[in-house]
mmCIF file of C-alpha atoms in Angstrom:
data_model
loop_
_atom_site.group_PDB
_atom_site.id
_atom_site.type_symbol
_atom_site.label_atom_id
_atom_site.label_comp_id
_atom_site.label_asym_id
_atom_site.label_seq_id
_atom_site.Cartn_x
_atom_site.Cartn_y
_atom_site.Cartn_z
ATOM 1 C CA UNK A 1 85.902 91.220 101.449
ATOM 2 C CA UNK A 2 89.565 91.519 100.920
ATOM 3 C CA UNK A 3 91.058 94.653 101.302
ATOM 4 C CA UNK A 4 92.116 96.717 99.104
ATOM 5 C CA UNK A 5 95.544 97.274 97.393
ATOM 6 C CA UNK A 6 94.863 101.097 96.794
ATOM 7 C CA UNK A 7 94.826 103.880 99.780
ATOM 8 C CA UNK A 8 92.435 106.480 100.265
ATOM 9 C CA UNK A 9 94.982 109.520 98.955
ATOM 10 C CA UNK A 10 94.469 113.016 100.467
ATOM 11 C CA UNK A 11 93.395 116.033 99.141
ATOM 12 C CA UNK A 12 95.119 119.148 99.232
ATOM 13 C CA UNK A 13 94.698 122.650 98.338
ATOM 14 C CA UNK A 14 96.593 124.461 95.408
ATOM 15 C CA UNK A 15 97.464 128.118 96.627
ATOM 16 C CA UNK A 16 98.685 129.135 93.243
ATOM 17 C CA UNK A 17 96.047 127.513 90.936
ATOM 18 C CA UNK A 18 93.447 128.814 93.437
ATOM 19 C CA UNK A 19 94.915 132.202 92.984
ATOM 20 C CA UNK A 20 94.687 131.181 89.088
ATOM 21 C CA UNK A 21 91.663 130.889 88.711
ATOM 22 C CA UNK A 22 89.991 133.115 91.664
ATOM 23 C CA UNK A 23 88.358 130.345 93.234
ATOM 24 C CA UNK A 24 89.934 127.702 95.744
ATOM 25 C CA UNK A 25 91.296 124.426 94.324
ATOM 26 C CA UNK A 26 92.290 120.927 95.585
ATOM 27 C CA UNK A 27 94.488 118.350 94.589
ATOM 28 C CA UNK A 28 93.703 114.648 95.110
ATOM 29 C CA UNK A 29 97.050 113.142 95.285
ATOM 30 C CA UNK A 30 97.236 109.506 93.426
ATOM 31 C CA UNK A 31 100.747 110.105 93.527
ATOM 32 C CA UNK A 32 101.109 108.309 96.904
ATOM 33 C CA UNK A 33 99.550 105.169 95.859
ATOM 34 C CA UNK A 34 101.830 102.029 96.378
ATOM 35 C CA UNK A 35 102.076 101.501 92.257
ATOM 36 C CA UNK A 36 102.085 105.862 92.154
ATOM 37 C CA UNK A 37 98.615 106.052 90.253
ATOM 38 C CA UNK A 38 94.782 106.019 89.826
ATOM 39 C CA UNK A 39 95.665 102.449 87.856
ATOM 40 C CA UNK A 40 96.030 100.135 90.871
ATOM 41 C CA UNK A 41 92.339 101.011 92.072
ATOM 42 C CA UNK A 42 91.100 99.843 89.047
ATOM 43 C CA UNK A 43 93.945 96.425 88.503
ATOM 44 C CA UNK A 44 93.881 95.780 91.517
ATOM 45 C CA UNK A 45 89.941 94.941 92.343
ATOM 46 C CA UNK A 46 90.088 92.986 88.953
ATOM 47 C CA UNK A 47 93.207 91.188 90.068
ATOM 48 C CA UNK A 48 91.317 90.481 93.427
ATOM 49 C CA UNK A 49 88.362 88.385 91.437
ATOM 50 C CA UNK A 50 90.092 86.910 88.983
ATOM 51 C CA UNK A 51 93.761 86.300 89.238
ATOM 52 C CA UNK A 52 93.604 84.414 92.970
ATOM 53 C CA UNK A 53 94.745 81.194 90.974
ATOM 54 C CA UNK A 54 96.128 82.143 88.385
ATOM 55 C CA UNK A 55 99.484 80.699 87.325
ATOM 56 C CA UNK A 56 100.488 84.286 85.980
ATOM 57 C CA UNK A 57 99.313 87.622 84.845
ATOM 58 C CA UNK A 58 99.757 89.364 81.355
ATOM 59 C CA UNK A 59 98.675 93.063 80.672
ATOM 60 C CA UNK A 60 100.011 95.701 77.979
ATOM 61 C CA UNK A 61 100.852 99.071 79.210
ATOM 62 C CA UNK A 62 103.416 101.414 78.873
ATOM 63 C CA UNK A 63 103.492 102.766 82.039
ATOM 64 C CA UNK A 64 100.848 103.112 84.877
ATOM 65 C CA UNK A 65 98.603 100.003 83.890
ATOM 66 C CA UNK A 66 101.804 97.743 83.927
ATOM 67 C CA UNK A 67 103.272 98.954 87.239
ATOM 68 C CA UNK A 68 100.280 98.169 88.797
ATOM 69 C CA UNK A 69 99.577 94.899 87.594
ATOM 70 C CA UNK A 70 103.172 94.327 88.617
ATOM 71 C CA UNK A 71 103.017 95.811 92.446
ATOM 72 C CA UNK A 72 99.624 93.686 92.346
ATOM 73 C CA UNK A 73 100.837 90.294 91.145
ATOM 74 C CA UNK A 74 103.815 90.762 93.095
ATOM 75 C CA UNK A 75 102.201 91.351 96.209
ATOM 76 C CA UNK A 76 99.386 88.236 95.390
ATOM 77 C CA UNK A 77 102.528 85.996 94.859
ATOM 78 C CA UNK A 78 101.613 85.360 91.472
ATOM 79 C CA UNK A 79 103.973 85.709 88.209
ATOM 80 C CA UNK A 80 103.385 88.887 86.217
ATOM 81 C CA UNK A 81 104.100 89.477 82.779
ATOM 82 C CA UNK A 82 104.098 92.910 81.036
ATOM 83 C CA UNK A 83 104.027 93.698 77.401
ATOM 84 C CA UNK A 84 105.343 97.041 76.444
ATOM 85 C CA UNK A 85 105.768 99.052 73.031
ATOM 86 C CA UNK A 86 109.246 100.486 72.167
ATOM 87 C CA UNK A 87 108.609 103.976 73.028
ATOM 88 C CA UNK A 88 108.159 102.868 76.748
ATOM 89 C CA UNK A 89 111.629 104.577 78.575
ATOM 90 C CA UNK A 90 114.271 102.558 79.711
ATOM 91 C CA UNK A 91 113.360 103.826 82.725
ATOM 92 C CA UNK A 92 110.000 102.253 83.157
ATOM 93 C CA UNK A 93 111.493 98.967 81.758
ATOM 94 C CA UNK A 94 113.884 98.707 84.968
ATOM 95 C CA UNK A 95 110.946 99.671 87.570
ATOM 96 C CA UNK A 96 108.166 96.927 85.808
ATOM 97 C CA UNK A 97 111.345 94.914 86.822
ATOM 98 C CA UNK A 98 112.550 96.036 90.018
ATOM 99 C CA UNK A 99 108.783 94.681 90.721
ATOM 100 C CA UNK A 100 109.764 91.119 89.504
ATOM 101 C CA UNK A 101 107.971 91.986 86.058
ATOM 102 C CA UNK A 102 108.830 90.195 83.243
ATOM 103 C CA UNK A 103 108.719 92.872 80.149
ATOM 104 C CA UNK A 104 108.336 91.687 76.683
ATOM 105 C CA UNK A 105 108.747 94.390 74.503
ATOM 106 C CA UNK A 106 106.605 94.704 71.292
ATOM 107 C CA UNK A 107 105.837 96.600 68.901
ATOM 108 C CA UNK A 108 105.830 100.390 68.654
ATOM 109 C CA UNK A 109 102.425 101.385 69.690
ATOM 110 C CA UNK A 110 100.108 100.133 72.610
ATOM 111 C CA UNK A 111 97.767 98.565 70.420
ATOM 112 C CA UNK A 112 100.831 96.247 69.243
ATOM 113 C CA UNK A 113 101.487 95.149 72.925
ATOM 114 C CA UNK A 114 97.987 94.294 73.718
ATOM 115 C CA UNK A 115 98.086 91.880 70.560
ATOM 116 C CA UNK A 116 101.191 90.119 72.352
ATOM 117 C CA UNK A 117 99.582 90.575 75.405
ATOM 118 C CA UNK A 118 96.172 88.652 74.607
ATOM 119 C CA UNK A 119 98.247 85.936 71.900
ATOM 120 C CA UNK A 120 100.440 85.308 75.470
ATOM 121 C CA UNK A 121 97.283 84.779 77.502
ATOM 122 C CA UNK A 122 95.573 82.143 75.348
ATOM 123 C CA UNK A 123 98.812 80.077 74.414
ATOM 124 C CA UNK A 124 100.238 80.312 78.249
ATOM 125 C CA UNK A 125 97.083 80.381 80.180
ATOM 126 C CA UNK A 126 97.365 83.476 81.836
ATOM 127 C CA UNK A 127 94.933 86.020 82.928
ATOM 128 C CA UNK A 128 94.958 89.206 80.802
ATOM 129 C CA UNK A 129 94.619 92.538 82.577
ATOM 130 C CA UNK A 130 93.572 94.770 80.282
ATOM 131 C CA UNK A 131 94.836 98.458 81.168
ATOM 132 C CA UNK A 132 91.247 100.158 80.499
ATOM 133 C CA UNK A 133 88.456 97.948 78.537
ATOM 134 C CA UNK A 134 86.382 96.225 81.447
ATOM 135 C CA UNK A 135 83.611 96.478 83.849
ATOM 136 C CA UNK A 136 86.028 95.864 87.003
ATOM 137 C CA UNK A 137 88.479 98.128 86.272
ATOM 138 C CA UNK A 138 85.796 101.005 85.779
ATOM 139 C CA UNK A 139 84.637 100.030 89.125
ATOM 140 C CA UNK A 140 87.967 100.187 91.055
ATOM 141 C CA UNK A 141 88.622 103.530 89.575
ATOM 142 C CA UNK A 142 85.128 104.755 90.461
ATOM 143 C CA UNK A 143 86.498 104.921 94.130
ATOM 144 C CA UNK A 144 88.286 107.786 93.265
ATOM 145 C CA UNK A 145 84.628 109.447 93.280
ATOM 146 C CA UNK A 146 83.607 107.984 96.245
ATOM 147 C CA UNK A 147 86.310 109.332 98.571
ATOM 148 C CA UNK A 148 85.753 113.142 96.659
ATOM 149 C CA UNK A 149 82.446 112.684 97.533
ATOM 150 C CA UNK A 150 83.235 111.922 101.485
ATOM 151 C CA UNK A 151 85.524 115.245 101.212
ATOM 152 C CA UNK A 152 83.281 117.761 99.749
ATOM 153 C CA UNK A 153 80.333 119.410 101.343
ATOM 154 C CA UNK A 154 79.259 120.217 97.890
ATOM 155 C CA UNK A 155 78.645 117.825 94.896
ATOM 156 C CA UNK A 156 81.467 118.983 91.576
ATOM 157 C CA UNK A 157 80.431 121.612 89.223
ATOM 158 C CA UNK A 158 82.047 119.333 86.710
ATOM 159 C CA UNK A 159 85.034 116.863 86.500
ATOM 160 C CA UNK A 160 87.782 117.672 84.116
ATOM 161 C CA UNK A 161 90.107 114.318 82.993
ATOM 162 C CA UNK A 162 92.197 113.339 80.364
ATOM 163 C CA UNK A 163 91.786 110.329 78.326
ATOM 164 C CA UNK A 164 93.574 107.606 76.999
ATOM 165 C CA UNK A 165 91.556 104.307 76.308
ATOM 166 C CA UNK A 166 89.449 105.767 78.450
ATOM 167 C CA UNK A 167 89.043 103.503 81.495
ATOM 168 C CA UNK A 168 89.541 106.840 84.184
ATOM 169 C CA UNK A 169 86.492 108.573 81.733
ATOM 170 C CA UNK A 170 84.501 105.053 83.052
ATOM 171 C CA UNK A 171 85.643 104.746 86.270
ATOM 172 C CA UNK A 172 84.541 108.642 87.078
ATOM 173 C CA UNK A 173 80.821 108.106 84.837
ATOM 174 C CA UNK A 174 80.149 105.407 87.123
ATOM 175 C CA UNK A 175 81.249 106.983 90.552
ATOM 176 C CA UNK A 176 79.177 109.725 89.233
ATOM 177 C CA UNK A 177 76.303 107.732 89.464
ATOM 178 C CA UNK A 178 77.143 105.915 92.226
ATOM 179 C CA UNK A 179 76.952 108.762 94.529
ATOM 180 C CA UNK A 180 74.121 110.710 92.491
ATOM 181 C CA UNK A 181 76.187 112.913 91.055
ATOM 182 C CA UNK A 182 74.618 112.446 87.173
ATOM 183 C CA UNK A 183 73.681 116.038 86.828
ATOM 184 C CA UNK A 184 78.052 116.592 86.784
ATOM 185 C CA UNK A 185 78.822 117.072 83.335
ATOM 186 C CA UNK A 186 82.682 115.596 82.544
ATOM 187 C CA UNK A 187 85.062 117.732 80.113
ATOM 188 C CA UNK A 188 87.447 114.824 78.472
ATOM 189 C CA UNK A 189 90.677 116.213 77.667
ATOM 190 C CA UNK A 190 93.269 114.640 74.862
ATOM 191 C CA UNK A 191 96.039 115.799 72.175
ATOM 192 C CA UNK A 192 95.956 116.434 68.699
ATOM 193 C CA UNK A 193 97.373 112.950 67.807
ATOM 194 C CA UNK A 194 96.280 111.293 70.809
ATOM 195 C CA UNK A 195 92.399 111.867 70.348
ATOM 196 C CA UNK A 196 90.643 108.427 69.382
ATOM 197 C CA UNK A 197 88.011 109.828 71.968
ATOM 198 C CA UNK A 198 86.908 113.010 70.395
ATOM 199 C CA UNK A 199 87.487 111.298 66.567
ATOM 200 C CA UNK A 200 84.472 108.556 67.616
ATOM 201 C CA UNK A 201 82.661 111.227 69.174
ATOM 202 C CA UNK A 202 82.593 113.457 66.423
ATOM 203 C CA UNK A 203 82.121 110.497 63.560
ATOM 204 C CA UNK A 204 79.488 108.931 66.214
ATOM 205 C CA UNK A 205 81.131 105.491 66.022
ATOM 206 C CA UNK A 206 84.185 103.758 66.992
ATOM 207 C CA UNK A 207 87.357 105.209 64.982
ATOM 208 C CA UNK A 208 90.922 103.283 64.541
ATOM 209 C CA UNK A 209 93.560 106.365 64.091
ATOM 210 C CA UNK A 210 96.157 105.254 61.713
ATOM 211 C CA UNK A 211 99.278 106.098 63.989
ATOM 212 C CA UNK A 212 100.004 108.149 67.556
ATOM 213 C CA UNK A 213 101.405 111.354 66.481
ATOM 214 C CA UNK A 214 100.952 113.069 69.774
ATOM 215 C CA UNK A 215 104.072 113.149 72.380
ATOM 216 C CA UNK A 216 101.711 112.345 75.213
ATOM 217 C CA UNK A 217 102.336 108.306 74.721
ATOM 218 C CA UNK A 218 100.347 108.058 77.557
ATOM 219 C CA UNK A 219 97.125 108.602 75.998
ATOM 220 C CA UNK A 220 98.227 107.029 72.800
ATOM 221 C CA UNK A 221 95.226 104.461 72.378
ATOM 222 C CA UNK A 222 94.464 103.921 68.860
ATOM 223 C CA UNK A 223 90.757 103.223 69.623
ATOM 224 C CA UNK A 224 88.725 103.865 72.721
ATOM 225 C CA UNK A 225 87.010 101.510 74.538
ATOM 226 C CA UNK A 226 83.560 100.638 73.919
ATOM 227 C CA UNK A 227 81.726 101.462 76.922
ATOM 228 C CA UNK A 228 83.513 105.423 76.978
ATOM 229 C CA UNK A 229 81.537 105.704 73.726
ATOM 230 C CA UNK A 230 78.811 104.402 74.018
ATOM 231 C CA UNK A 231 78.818 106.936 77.680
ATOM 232 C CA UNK A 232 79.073 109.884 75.118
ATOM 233 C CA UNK A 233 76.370 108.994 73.568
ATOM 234 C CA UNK A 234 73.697 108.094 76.134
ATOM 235 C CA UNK A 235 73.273 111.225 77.507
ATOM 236 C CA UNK A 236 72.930 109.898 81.082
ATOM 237 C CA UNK A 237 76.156 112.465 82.183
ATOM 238 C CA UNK A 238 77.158 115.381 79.927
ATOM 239 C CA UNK A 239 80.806 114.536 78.035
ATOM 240 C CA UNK A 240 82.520 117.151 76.731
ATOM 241 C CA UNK A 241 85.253 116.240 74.579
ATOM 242 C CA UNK A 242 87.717 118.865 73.821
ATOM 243 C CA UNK A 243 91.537 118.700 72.448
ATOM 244 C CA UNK A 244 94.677 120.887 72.993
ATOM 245 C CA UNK A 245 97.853 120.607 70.953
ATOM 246 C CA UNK A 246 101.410 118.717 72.635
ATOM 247 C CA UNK A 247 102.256 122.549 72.806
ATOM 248 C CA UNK A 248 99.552 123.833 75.294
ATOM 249 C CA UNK A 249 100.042 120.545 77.099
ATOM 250 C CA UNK A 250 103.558 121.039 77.050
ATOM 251 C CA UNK A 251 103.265 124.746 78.535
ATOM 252 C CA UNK A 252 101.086 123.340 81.569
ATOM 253 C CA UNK A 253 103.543 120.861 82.781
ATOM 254 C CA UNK A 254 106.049 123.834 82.607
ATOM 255 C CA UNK A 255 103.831 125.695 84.468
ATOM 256 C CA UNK A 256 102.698 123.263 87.157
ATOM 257 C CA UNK A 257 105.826 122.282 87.764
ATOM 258 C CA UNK A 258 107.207 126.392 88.698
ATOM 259 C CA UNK A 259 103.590 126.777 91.003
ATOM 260 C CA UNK A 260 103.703 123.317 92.299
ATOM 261 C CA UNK A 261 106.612 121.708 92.293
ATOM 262 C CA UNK A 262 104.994 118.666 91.119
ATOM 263 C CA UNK A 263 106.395 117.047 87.742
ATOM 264 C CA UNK A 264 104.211 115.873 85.406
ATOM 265 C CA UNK A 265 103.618 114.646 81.682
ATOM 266 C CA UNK A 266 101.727 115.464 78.369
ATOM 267 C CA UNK A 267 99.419 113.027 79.322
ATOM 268 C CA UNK A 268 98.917 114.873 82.898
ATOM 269 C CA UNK A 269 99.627 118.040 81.070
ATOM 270 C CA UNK A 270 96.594 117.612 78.515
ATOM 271 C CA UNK A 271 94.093 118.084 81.456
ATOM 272 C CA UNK A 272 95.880 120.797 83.230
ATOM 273 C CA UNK A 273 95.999 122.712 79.724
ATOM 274 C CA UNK A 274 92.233 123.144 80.604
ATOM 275 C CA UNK A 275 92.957 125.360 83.201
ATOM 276 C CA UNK A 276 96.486 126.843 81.540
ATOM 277 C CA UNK A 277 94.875 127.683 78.653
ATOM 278 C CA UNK A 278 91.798 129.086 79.544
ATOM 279 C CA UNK A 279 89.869 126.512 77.877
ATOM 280 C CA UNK A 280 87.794 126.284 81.006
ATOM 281 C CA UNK A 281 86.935 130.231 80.935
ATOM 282 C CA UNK A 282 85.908 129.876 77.193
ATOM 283 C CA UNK A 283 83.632 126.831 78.404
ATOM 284 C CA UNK A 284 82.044 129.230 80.879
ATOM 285 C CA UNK A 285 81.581 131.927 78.140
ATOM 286 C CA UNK A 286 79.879 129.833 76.018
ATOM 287 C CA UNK A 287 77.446 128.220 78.864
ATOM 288 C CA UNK A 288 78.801 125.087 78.342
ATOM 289 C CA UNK A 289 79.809 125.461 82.158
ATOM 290 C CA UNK A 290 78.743 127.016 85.519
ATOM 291 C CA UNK A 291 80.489 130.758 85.417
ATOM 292 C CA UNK A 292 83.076 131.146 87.951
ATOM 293 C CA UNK A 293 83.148 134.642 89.674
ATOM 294 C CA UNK A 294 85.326 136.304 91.846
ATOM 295 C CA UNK A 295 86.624 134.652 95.245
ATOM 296 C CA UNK A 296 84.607 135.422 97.883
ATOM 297 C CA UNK A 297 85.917 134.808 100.997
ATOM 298 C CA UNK A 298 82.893 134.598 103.257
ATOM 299 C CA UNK A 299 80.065 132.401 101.326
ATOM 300 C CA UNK A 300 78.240 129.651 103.182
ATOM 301 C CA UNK A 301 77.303 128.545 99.368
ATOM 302 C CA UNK A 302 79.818 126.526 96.673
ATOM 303 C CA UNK A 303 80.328 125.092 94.094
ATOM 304 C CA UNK A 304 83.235 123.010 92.870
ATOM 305 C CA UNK A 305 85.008 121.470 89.890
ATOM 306 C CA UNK A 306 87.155 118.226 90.016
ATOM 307 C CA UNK A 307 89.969 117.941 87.654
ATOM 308 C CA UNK A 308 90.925 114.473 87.317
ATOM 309 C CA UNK A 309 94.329 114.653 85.806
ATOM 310 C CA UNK A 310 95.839 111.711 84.772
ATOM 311 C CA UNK A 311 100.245 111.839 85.319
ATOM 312 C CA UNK A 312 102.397 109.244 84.047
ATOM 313 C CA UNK A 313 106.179 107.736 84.381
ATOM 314 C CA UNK A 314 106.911 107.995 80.776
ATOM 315 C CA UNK A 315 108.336 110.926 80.127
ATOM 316 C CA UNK A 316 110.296 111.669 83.309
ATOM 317 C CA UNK A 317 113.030 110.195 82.082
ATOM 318 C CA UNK A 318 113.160 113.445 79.596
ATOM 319 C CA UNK A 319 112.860 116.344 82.289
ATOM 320 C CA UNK A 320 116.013 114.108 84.817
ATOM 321 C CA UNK A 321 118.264 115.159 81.736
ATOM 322 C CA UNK A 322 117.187 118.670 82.642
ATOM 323 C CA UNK A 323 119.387 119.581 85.560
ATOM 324 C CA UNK A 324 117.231 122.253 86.645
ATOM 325 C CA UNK A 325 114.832 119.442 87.345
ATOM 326 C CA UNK A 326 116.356 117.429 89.318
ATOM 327 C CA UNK A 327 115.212 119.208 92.469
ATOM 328 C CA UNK A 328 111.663 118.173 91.926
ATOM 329 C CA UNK A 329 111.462 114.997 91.280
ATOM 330 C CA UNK A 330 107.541 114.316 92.844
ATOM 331 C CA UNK A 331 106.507 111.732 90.470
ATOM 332 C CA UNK A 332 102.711 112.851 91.206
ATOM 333 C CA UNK A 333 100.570 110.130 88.645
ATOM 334 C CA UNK A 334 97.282 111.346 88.842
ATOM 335 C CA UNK A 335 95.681 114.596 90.589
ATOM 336 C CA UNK A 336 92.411 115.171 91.053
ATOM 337 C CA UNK A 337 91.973 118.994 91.129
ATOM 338 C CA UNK A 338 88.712 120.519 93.344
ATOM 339 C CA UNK A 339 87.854 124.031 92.410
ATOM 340 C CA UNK A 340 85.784 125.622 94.609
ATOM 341 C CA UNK A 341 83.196 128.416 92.900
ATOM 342 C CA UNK A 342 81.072 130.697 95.056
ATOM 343 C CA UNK A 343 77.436 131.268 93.737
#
């Protein structure tokens, strides 16, 4: 088997979060992947079975998705061609090439790059990588469960994400199951705006939104894939699917970046908003969730929940005009946060 192109990131603990939230939490650092997130598990391993031929590679992203496909072709000596909308930052542009990316730009939405994007794979021959929609992605990013799963003594109370076309949602639902973890109910974050998720499950079927409106670009799929659906509707793992305006999302990047020194996005800042906002405590109070009492610091008996929060180079571009900023510049992509909670 070939190896890998992702590492095995560490986790850490979060002083100030676990002081928070009264119980202690860890951070699983996707940051320090080669690409700088959770997307190169999943691009990579489909890169791996079907681009070893290839004459090139095409995938639509904005962001994450393309610099991986880029750091992948690039390191598989194959020709890599990525299809951005015109909200990506200049920024992004200049590191998809600094990879030896070509970037087409299209569009204004992600949706309008991926129709480039699949028009450029059938008249050029090249392999698509989609960013989210298929079975080998889901399975590269279900590593991410795996390696929680070697680090915890304890299986998740629940695992807290945000979600875009919701390829992370998939990846995590089938590490879930992979390790026996379907009794670990998921709570999938988005943005008023950004919320094709929580629109199909609320209508129970697939829903087009008629434009982004959120500022978290990140998770600015029109529609979400298939399979996350059809996962909040088979009731083999518990979905909860719960919004938060740019605002609250907004306020926990603020916030996360004074206790952490970590700087994030709206996309990364949807999931922490959980937390922020005390969506999470109003979970608990309605039993939707395990309740979390005070720290105790001698219990041989926990609990824990993962918060899988997705970060993205997007928007960086807006806090390095912020001088203040410029100190922390930890371009952390995704986090996955373990909260411990005693019984």
């Amino acid at each position: 088997m070939a190896r890998p192109f992702h590492l095995n990131t560490p986790l850490l603990e979060s002083v100030s979060m676990t002081q928070r939230v009264g119980t202690p939490v860890f951070l699983k650092m996707e940051n320090s992947q080669p690409s700088g997130s959770f997307k190169i598990r999943g691009i990579g391993h489909l890169c791996q079975q079907l681009a070893k031929d290839s004459k090139g590679v095409v995938c639509s992203s904005g962001g994450n998705a393309g610099m991986a496909a880029a750091y992948v072709a690039r390191k598989m000596c194959v020709p890599a061609t990525i299809v951005v909308p015109s909200s990506t930052p200049q920024l992004v542009v200049q590191r998809l090439r600094d990879q030896g990316a070509t970037v087409n730009i299209t569009g204004k939405v992600w949706d309008d790059a991926n129709t480039e994007a699949l028009r450029l794979a059938e008249t050029e021959g090249l392999t698509y990588v989609p960013p989210f929609d298929h079975p080998l992605l889901w399975q590269g990013h279900s590593s991410v469960i795996s390696e929680v799963a070697a680090s915890l003594e304890e299986k998740p109370g629940a695992v807290l994400l945000s979600v875009g076309g919701g390829g992370l949602l998939c990846g995590v639902i089938q590490g879930l199951k992979d390790v026996g973890w379907t009794d670990v109910p998921v709570i999938a974050m988005e943005t008023v705006g950004a919320d094709c998720f929580s629109a199909a499950v609320k209508a129970g079927r697939l829903v087009t939104l008629d434009d982004i409106t959120s500022e978290a670009k990140c998770l600015g799929a029109k529609t979400v894939c298939r399979k996350a659906f059809e996962f909040s509707q088979s009731g083999e793992i518990s979905i909860i699917s719960e919004l938060v305006t740019d605002q609250q999302a907004l306020s926990a990047v603020e916030t996360f970046l004074d206790e952490e020194r970590v700087l994030v996005e709206m996309a990364c800042g949807a999931a922490l908003a959980a937390v922020y906002s005390g969506l999470v405590h109003r979970l608990q109070d309605e039993g939707m969730l395990w309740s979390l009492p005070h720290l105790q610091k001698h219990s041989s008996t926990t609990q824990t929940l993962t918060l899988c929060v997705r970060l993205d180079l997007g928007d960086i571009t807006i806090w390095f005009r912020n001088p203040a900023c410029l100190f922390f510049l930890v371009a952390a992509l995704l986090l996955c946060v373990v909260l411990y909670c005693t019984l």
